[in-house]
Coordinates of C-alpha atoms and ligand atoms in Angstrom, one line a residue:
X1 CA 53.1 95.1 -37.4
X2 CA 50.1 93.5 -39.1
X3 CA 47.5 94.7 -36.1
X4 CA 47.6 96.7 -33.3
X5 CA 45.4 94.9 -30.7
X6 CA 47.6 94.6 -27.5
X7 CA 50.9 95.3 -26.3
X8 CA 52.0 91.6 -27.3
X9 CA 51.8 92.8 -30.8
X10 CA 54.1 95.1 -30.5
X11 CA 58.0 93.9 -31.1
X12 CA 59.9 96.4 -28.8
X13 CA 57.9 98.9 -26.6
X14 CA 61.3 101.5 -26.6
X15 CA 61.3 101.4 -30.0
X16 CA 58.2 102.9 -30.6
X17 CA 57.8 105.6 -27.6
X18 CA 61.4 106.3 -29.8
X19 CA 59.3 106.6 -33.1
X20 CA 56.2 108.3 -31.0
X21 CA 58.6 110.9 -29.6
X22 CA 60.5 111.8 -33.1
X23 CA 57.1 112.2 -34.6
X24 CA 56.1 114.6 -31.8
X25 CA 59.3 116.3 -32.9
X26 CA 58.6 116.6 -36.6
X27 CA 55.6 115.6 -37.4
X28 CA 55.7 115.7 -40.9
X29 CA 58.6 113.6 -41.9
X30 CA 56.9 111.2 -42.9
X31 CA 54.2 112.7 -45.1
X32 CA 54.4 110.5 -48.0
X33 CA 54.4 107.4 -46.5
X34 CA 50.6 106.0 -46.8
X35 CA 50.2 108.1 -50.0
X36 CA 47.3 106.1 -52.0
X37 CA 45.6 103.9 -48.8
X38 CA 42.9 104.3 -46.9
X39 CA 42.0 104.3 -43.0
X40 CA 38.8 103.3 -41.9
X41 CA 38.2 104.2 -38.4
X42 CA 34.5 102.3 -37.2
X43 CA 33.1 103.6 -33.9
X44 CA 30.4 101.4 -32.5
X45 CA 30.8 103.8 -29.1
X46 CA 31.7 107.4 -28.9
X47 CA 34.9 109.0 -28.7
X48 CA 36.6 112.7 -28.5
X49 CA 40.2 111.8 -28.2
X50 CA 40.7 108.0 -29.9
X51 CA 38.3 109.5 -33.2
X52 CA 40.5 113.4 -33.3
X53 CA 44.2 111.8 -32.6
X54 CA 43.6 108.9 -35.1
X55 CA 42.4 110.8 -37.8
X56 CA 45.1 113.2 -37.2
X57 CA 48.2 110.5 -37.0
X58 CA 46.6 109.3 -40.7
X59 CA 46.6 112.8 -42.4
X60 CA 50.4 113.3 -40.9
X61 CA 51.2 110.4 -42.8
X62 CA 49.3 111.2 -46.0
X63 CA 46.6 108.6 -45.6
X64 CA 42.9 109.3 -46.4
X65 CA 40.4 108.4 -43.3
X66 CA 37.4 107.6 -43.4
X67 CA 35.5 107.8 -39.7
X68 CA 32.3 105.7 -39.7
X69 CA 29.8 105.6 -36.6
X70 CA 28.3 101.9 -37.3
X71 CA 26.4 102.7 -34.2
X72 CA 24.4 105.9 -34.6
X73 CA 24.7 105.9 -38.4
X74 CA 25.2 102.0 -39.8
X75 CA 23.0 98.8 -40.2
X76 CA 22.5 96.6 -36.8
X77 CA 25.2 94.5 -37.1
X78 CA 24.7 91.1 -36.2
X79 CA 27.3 89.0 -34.5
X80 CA 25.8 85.5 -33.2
X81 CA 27.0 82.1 -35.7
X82 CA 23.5 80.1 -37.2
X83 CA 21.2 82.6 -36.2
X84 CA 18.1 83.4 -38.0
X85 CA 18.4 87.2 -38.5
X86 CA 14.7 88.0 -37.5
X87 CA 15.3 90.4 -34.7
X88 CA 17.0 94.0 -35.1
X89 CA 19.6 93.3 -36.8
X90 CA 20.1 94.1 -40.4
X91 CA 23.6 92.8 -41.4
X92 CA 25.8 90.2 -40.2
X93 CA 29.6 91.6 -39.2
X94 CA 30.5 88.2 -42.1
X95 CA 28.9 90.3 -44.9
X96 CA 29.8 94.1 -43.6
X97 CA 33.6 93.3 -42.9
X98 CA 34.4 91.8 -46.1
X99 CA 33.2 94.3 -47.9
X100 CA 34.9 97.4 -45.6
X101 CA 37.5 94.7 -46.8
X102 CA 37.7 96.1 -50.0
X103 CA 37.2 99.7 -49.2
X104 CA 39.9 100.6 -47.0
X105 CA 43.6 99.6 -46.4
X106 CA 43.9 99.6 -42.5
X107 CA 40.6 99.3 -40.4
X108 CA 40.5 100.6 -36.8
X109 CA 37.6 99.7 -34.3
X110 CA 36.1 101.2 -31.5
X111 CA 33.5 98.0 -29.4
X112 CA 32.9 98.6 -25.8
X113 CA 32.4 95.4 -23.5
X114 CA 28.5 94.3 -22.4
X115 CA 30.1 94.1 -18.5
X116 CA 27.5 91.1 -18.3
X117 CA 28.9 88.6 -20.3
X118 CA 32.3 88.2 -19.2
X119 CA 33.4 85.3 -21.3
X120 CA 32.2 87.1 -24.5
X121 CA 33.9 89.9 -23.2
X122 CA 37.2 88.5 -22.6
X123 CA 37.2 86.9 -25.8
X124 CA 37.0 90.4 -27.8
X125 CA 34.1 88.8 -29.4
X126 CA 33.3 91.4 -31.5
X127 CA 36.8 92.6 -32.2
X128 CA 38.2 89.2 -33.3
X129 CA 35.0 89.2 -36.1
X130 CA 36.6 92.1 -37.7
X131 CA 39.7 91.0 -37.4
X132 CA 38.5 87.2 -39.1
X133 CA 36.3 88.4 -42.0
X134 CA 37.8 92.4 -43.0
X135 CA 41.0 90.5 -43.7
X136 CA 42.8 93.9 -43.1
X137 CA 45.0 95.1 -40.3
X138 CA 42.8 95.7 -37.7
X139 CA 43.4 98.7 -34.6
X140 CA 42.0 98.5 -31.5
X141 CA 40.5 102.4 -30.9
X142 CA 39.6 100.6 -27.4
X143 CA 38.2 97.1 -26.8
X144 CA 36.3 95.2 -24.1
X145 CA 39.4 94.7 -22.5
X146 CA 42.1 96.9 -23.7
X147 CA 42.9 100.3 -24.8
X148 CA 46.8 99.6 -26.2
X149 CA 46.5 103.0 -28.0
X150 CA 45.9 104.7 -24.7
X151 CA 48.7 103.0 -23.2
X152 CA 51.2 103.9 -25.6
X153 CA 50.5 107.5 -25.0
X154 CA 50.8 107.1 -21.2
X155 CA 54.1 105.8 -21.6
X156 CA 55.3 107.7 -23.9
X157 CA 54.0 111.1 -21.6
X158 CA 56.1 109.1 -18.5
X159 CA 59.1 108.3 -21.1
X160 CA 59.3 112.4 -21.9
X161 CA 58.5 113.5 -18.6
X162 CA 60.6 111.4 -15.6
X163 CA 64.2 112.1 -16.7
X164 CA 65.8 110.6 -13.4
X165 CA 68.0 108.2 -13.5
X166 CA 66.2 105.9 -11.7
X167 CA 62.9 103.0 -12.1
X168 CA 60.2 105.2 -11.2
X169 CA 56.9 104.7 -9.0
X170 CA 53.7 104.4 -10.5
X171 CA 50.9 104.0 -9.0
X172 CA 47.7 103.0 -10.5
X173 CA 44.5 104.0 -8.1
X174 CA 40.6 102.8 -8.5
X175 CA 38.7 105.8 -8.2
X176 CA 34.7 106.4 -7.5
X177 CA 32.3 106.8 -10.3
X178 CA 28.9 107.2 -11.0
X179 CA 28.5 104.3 -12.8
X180 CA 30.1 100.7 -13.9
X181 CA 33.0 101.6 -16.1
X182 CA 35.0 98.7 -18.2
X183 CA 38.1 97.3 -16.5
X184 CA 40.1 97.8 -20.6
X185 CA 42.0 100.9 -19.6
X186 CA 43.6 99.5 -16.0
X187 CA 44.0 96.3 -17.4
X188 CA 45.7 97.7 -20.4
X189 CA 48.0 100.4 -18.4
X190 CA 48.9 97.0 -15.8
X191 CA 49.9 94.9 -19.1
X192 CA 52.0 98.0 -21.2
X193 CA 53.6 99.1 -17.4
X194 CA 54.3 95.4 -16.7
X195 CA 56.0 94.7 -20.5
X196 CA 58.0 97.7 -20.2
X197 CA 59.6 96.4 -17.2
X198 CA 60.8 99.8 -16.5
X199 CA 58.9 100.8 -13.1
X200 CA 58.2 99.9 -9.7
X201 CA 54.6 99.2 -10.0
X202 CA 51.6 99.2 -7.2
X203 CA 48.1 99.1 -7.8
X204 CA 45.5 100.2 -5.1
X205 CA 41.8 99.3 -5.2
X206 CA 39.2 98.8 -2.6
X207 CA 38.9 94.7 -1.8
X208 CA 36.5 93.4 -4.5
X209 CA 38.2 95.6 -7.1
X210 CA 40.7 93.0 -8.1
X211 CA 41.8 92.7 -12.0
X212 CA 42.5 90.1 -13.9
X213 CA 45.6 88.1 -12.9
X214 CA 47.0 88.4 -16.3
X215 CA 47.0 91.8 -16.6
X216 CA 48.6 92.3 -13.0
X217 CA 50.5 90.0 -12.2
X218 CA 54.1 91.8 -11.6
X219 CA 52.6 94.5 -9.5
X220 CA 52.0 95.2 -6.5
X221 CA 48.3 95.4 -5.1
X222 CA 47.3 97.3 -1.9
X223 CA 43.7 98.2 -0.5
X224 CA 45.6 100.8 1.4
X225 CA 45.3 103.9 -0.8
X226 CA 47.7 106.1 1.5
X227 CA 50.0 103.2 1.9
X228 CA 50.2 102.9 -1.8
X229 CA 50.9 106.5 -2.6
X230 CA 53.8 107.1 -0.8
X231 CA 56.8 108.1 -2.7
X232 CA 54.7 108.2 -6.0
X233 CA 56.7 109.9 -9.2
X234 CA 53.2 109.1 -11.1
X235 CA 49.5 108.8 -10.1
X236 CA 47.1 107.2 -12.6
X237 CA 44.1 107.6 -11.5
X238 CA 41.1 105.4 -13.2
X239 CA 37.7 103.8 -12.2
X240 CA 37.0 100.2 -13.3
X241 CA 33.8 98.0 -12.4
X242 CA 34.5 94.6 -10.6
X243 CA 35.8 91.8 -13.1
X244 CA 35.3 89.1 -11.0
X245 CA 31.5 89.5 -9.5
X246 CA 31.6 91.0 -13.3
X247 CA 30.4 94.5 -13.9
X248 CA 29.6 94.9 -10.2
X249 CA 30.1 98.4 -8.3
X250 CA 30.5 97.2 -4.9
X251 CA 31.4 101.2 -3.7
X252 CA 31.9 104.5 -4.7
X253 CA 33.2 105.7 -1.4
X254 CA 34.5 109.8 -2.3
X255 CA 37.1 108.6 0.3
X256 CA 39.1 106.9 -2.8
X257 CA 38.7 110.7 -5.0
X258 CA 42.6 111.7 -5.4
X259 CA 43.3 114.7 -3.5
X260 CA 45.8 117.5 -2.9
X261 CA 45.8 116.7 0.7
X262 CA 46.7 113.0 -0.6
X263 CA 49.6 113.7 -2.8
X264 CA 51.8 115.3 0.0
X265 CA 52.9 112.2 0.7
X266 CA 54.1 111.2 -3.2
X267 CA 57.3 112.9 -4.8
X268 CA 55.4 115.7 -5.8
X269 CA 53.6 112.8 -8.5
X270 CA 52.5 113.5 -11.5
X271 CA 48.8 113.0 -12.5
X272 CA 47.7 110.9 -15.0
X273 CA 44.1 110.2 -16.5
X274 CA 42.7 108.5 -19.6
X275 CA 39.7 111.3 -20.1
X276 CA 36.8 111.6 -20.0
X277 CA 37.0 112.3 -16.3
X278 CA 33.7 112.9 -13.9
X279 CA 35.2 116.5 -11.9
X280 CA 35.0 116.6 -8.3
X281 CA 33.9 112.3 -8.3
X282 CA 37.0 110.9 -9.4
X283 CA 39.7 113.5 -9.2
X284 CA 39.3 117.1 -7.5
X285 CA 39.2 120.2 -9.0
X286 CA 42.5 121.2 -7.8
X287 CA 44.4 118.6 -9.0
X288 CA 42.9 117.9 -12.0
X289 CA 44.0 122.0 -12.7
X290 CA 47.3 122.0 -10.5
X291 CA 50.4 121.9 -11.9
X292 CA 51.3 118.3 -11.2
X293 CA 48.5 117.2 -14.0
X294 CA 49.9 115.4 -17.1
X295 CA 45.9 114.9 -18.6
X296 CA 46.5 116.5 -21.5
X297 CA 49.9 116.4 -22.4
X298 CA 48.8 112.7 -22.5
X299 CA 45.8 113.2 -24.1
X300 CA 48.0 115.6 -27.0
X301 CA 50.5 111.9 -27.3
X302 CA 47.2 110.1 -27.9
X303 CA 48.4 111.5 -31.4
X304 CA 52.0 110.7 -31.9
X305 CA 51.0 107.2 -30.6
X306 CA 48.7 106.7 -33.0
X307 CA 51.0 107.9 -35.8
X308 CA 54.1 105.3 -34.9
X309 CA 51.6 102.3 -34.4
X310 CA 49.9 103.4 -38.1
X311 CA 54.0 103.6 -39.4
X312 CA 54.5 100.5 -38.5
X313 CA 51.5 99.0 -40.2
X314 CA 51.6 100.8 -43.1
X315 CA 55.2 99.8 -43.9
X316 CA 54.3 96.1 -43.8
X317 CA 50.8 96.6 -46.0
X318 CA 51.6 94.9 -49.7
Ligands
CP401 N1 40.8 108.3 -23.6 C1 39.9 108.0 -24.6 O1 40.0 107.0 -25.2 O2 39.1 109.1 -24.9 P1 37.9 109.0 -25.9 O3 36.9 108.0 -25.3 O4 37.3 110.3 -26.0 O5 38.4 108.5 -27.2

């Protein structure tokens, strides 16, 4: 692979839940491979899980990382074409990203979207900058619209967990939040779910909640959270602003907060969740700690995702 950016970069999704899942195996066996290069891993947002599982996927392949927080600790970046740099801004991401360029061998990025400027946002503005002028294989630790690394490890925690021999159901639910979240991770789990082709596939949202079509399409969408749920093998549960009245929170109704009571009606499903997770607002106490709760098993894969995606790059890089 020469970047890691969406599931349409990646040549067969089996192939590397295959590679994810021998790496969870033996995590080692590939030691040697990025002997000599170098990782850089830029977070202009923060991160507990994409920062850790990254940084450990690199060392289990013998790379050297580097984690940078352009955010907190770099120069403003600048990102605007012809502008007169006589704000805030220091440096302009088509002097920084050369140069990081030169430093490392594979950069990875962490950008958050503005959720006012959805054009800019849907472009991966800032993204596709790093990608133009570091020349390097660029990650995305989480976009303005995606979060393919996060997706990997969701499927690869359904790929070791549902053993039947049958498509299962997953069901992707809005839940309430305290604030507007980004659409990237539903989006992203609608795209990887959809390419895998693997699943019966419902999502269930309050009206006004609607994703983008090209994420979606191949689902099924209901407003009916109950109807939704029924016969559920897997339960992702995940709050996301509006994209089309962009950014807007129309509700947070606690009547959408995945319950006990609500999963009597699944096949005993399996909960999923990206983390970080608001307790008690999005997803209850008891199942959040019952024993239907996949959070971190999935949040553990967040590693051997990251190592197969890095293999893959690393054996392409000159
Ligand atoms: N799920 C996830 O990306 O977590 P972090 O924001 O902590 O990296």
């Amino acid at each position: 692979m020469k970047k890691f950016t969406s599931v349409f970069d990646v040549p067969s999704i089996p192939d590397l839940i295959e590679k994810a899942l021998a790496y969870k195996a033996n995590p080692f066996k590939d030691k040697h491979l990025g002997a000599n290069k170098t990782m850089g891993l830029l977070f202009l947002n923060p991160s507990l899980r994409t920062r850790i599982s990254t940084q450990l996927a690199a060392k289990n392949l013998g790379m050297e990382v580097i984690v940078f927080n352009v955010g907190s600790e770099g120069w403003a970046l600048e990102f605007e074409e012809e502008v007169i740099m006589s704000g805030t801004s220091v440096e302009h991401v088509k002097d920084a990203a050369p140069v990081l360029g030169k430093y490392f061998d594979i950069l990875g990025i962490r950008t958050f979207p503005s959720l006012h400027d959805k054009a800019k946002d849907y472009c991966e503005f800032f993204l596709q900058q790093f990608i133009k002028y570091s020349g390097l294989p660029v990650v995305s630790l989480e976009s303005a619209t995606l979060h393919p690394l996060q997706s990997l490890a969701d499927l690869i925690t359904i790929t070791e967990t549902f053993l039947e021999k049958r498509k299962p159901k997953i069901v992707l639910t809005w839940a309430p939040h305290v604030k507007a979240l980004p659409q990237c991770v539903a989006n992203s789990f609608a795209q990887w779910i959809n390419a895998w082709g693997q699943a019966e596939f419902v999502i269930t949202h309050p009206e006004n909640y609607e994703l983008d079509k090209q994420f979606t399409d191949g689902a099924a969408i209901l407003y009916d959270q109950k109807e939704a749920l029924k016969d559920a093998d897997f339960v992702y549960v995940k709050n996301w602003s509006a994209y089309h009245d962009y950014g807007k929170v129309y509700t947070s109704d606690p009547n959408w907060m995945l319950t006990q009571t609500k999963l009597e009606e699944t096949r005993k499903a399996k909960i999923m969740h990206c983390l970080p997770v608001r307790r008690n607002i999005e997803l209850s106490n008891e199942v959040l700690d019952g024993a239907q709760s996949l959070v971190t098993q999935q949040a553990g894969n967040r590693v051997w995702a990251a190592q197969s995606v890095l293999q893959e790059i690393i054996k392409e890089l000159k």
